[in-house]
PDB file of C-alpha atoms in Angstrom:
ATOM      1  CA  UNK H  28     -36.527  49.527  28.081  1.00  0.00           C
ATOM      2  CA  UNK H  29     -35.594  48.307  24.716  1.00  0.00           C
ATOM      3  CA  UNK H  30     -36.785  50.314  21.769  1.00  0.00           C
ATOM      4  CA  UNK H  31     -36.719  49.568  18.318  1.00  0.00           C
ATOM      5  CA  UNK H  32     -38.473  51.079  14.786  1.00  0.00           C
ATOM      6  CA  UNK H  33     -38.135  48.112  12.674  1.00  0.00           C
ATOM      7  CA  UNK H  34     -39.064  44.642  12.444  1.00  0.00           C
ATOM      8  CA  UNK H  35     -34.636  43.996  11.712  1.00  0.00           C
ATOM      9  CA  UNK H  36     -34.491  45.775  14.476  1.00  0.00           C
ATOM     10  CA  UNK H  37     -36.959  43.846  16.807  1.00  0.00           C
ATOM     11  CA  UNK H  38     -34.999  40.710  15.330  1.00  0.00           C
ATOM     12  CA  UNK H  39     -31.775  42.532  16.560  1.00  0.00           C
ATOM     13  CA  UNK H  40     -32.231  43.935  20.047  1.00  0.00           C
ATOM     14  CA  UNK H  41     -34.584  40.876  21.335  1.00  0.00           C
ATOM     15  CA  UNK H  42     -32.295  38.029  23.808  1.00  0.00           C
ATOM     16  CA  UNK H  43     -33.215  35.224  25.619  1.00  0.00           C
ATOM     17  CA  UNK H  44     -34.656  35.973  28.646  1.00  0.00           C
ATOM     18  CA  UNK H  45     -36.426  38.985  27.351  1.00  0.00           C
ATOM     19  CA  UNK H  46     -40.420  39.750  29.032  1.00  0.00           C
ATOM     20  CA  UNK H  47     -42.337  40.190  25.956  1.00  0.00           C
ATOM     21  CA  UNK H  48     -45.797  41.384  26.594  1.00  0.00           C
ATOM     22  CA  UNK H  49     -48.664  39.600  24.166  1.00  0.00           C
ATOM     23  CA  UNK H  50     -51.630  40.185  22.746  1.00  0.00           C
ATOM     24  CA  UNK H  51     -53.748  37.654  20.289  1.00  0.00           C
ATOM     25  CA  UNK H  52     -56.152  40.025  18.060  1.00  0.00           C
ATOM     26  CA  UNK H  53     -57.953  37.196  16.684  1.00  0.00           C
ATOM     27  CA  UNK H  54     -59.573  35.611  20.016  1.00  0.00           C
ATOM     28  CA  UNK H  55     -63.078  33.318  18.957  1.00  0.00           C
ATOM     29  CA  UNK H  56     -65.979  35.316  21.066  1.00  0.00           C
ATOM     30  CA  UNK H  57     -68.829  33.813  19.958  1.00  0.00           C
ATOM     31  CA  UNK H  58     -71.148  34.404  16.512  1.00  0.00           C
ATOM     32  CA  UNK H  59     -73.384  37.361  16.175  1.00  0.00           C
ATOM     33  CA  UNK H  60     -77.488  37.516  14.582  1.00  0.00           C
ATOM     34  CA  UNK H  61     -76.081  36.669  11.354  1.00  0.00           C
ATOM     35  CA  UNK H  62     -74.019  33.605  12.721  1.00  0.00           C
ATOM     36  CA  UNK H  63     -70.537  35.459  11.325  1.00  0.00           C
ATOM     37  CA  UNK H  64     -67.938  34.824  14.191  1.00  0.00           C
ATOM     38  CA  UNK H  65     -66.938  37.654  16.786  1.00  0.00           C
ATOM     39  CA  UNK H  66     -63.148  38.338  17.177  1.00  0.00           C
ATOM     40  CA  UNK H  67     -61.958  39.836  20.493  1.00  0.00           C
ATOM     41  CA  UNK H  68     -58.325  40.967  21.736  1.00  0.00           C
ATOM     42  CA  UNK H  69     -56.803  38.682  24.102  1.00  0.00           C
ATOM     43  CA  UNK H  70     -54.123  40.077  26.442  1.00  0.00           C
ATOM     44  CA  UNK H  71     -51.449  36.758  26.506  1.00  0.00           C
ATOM     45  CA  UNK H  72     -49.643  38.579  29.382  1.00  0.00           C
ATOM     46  CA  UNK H  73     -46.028  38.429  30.290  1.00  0.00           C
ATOM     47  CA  UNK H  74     -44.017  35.763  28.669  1.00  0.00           C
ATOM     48  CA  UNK H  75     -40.225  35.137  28.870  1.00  0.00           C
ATOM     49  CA  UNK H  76     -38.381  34.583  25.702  1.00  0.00           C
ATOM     50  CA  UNK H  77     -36.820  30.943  26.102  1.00  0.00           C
ATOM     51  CA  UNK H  78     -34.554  30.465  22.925  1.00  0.00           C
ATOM     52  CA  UNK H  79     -34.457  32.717  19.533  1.00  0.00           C
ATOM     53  CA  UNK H  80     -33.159  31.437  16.312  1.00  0.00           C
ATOM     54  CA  UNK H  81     -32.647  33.434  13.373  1.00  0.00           C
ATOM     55  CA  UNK H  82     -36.117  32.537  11.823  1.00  0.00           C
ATOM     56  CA  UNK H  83     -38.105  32.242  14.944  1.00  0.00           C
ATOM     57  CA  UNK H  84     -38.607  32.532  18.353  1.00  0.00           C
ATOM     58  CA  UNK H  85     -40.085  30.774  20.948  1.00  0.00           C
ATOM     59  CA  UNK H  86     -42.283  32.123  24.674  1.00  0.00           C
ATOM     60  CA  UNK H  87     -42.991  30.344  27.718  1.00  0.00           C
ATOM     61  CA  UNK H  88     -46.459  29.440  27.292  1.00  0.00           C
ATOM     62  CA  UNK H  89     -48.057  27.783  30.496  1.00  0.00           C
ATOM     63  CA  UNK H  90     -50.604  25.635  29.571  1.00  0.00           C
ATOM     64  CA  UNK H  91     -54.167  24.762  31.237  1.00  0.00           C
ATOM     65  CA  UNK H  92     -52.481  21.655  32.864  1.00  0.00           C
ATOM     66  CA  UNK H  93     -50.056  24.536  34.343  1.00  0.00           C
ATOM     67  CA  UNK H  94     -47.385  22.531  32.652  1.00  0.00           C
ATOM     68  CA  UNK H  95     -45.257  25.339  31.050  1.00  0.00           C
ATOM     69  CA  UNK H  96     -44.105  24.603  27.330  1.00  0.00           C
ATOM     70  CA  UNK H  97     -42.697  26.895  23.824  1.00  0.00           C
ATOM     71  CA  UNK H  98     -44.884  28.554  22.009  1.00  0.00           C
ATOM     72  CA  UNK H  99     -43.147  29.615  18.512  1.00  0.00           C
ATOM     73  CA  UNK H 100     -43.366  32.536  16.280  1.00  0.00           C
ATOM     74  CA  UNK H 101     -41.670  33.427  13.355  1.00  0.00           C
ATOM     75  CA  UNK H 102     -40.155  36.643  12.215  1.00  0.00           C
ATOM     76  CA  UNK H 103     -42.685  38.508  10.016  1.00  0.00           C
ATOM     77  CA  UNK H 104     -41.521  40.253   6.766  1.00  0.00           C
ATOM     78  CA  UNK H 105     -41.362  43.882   6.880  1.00  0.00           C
ATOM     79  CA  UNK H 106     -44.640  44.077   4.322  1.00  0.00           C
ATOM     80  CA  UNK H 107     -46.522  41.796   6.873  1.00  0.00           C
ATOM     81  CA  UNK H 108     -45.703  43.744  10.071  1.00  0.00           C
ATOM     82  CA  UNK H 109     -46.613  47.325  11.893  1.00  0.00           C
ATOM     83  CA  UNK H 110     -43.512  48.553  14.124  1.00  0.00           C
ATOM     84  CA  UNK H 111     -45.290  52.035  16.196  1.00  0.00           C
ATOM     85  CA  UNK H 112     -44.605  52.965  19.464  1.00  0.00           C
ATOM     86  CA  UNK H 113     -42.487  50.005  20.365  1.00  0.00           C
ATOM     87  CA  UNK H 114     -44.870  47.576  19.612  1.00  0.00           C
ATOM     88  CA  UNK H 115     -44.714  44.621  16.633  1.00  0.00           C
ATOM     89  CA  UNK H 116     -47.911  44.204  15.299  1.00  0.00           C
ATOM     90  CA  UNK H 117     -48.084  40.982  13.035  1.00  0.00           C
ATOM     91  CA  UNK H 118     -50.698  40.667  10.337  1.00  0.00           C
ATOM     92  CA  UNK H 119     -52.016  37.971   8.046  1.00  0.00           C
ATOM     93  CA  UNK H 120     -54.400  37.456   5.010  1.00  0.00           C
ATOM     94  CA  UNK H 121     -57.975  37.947   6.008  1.00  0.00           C
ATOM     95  CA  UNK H 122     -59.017  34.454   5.018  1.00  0.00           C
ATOM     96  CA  UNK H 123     -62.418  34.907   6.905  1.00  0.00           C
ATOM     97  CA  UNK H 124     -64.100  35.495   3.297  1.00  0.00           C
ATOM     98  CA  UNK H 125     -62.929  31.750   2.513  1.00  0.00           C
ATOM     99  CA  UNK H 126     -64.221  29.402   5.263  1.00  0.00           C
ATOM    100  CA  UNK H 127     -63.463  25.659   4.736  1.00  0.00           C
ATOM    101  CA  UNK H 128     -61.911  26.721   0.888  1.00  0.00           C
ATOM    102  CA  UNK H 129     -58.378  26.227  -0.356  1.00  0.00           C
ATOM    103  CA  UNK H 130     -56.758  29.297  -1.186  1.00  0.00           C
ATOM    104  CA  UNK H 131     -53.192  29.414  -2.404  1.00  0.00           C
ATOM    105  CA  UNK H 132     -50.016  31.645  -3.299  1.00  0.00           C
ATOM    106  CA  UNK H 133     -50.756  32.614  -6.627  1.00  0.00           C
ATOM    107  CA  UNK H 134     -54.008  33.073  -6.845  1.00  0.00           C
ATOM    108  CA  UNK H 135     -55.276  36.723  -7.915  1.00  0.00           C
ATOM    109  CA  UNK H 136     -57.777  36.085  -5.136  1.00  0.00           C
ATOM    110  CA  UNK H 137     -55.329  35.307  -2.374  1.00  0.00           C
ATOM    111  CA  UNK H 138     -52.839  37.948  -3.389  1.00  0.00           C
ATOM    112  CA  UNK H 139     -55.395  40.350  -3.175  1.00  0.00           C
ATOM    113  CA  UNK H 140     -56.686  39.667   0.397  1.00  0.00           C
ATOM    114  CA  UNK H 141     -56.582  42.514   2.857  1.00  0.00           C
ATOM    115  CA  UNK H 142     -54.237  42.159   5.937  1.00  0.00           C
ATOM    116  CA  UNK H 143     -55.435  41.926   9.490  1.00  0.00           C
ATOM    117  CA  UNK H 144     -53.601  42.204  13.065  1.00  0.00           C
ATOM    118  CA  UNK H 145     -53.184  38.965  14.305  1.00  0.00           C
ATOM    119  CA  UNK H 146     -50.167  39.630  17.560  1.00  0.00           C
ATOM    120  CA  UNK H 147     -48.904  42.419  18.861  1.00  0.00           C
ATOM    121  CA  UNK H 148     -45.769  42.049  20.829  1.00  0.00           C
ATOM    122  CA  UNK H 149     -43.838  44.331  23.481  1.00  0.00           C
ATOM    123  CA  UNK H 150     -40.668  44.543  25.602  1.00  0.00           C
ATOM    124  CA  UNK H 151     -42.106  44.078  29.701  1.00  0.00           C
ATOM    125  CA  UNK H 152     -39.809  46.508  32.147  1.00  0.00           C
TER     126      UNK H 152
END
């Protein structure tokens, strides 16, 4: 089992070829009373690591056609990710409190927004 501390690290040790176990903390589940959406945790499963760049890296992703295609992610920065227990947690702004509005780098509003999980991401075996 690969083990790592750091998102350099992560960046480091992972290969092509690698089992990377996934799981999407931002998964639609409906609206509740108040009509304010639901978010669920979606386990992605086992994926395979098909080619890693030094920006990015891509999964096998099989869609609902069963057709099998990349799905990409890039490397966090260290302020944007959680490394505990061997797992990279990835987090982004919590633009839920802008719906349909354009909110940019820059702004004191933006800047200010609080972070939230998004993917969490594990060596398989």
């Amino acid at each position: 089992m690969k083990t790592f501390k750091t998102v350099s690290e992560f960046k480091k040790i992972l290969a092509t070829g690698d089992k990377l176990h996934a799981v999407h903390h931002m998964e639609f589940d409906g609206r509740d009373e108040q009509q304010k959406p639901i978010w669920k945790d979606k386990d992605l499963g086992i994926r395979v690591v098909t080619i890693k760049q030094t920006n990015s890296f891509a999964l096998a992703t099989t869609k609902k056609d069963g057709s099998i295609c990349d799905s990409w992610c890039g490397y966090p920065k260290a302020s944007e990710a959680k490394v505990e227990n061997n797992k990279l947690t990835i987090f982004e702004k919590d633009m839920r409190k802008f719906p349909g509005g354009l909110v940019a780098d820059g702004n004191p509003d933006y800047d200010n927004l609080p972070l939230i999980p998004l993917l969490t991401y594990s060596f398989a075996d």
